[in-house]
XYZ file of C-alpha atoms in Angstrom:
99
model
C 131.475 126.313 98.967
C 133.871 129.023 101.152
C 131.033 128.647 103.890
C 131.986 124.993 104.928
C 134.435 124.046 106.847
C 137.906 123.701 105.958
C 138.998 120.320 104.422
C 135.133 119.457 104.603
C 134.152 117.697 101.327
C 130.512 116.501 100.702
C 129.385 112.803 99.764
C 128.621 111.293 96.875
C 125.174 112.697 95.853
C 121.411 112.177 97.001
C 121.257 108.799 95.332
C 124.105 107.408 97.279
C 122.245 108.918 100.301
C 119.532 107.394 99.816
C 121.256 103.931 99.489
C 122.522 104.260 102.441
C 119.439 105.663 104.592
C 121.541 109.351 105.357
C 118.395 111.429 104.237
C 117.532 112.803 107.389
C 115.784 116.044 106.626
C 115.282 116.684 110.363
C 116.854 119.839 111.353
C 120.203 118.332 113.437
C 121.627 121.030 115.842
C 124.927 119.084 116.316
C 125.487 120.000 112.634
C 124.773 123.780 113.039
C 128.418 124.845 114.099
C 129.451 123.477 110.597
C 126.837 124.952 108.683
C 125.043 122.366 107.894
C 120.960 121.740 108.618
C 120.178 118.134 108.506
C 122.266 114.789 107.637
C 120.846 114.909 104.009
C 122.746 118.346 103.737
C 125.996 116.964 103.785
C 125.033 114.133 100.331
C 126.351 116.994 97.804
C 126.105 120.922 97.504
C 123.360 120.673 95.675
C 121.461 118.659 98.362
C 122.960 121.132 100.883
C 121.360 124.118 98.657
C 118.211 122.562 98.332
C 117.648 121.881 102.302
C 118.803 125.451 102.744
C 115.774 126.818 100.387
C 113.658 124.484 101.719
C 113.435 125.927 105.305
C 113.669 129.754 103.927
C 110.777 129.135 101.866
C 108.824 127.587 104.625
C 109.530 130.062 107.129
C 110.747 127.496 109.913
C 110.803 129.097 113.313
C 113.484 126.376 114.021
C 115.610 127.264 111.052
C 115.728 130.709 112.342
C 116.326 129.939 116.050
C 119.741 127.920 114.081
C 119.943 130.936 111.793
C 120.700 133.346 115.108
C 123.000 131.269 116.709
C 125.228 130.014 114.179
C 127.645 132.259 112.200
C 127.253 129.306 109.388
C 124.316 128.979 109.317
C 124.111 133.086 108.715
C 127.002 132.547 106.120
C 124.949 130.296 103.843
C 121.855 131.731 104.182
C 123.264 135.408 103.032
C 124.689 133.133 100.001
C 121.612 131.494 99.073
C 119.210 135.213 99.583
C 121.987 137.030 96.995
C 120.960 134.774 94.542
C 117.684 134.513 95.061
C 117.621 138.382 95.297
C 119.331 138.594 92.020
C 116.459 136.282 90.509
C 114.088 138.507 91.917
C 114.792 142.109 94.376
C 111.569 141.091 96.637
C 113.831 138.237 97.536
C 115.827 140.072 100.955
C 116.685 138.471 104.766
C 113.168 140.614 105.679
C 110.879 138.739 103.054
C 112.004 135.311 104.466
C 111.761 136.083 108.197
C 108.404 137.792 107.397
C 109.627 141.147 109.155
């Protein structure tokens, strides 16, 4: 995904997560800057997808407090609303954050 970080390559998948107990779904703050939400994010881009709708479809206040400060975080998000949007138009930034 052009919204990680340079030379950044994900692991080996949510099974290989789970073997070795990186499934954190914890919102981690010291992976913000990068883009990333939790530990479990960085298994594979479809487990970094998944956490990413996960906390826009529960409305997390503490996904949006990450949301406002990190350009990344932003970057992703916009990704993951376009194709939501294009699934459905009542899918926007202002039907997520409830505005």
């Amino acid at each position: 995904m052009h919204a990680n970080p340079e030379g950044f390559s994900y692991g080996d998948g949510g099974i290989a997560a789970l073997r070795t107990n990186e499934t954190s779904l914890h919102l981690d703050p010291g992976l913000f800057e990068k883009g990333f939400l939790n530990q479990y994010s960085l298994a594979s881009f479809e487990e970094d997808w998944n956490c990413f709708a996960e906390y826009i479809f529960m409305n997390d206040p503490g996904f949006w407090e990450a949301w406002e400060e990190n350009e990344a975080i932003r970057e992703k998000t916009a990704i993951l609303i376009g194709f939501y949007n294009a699934l459905n138009p009542v899918f926007t930034l202002e039907y997520f954050k409830g505005l």
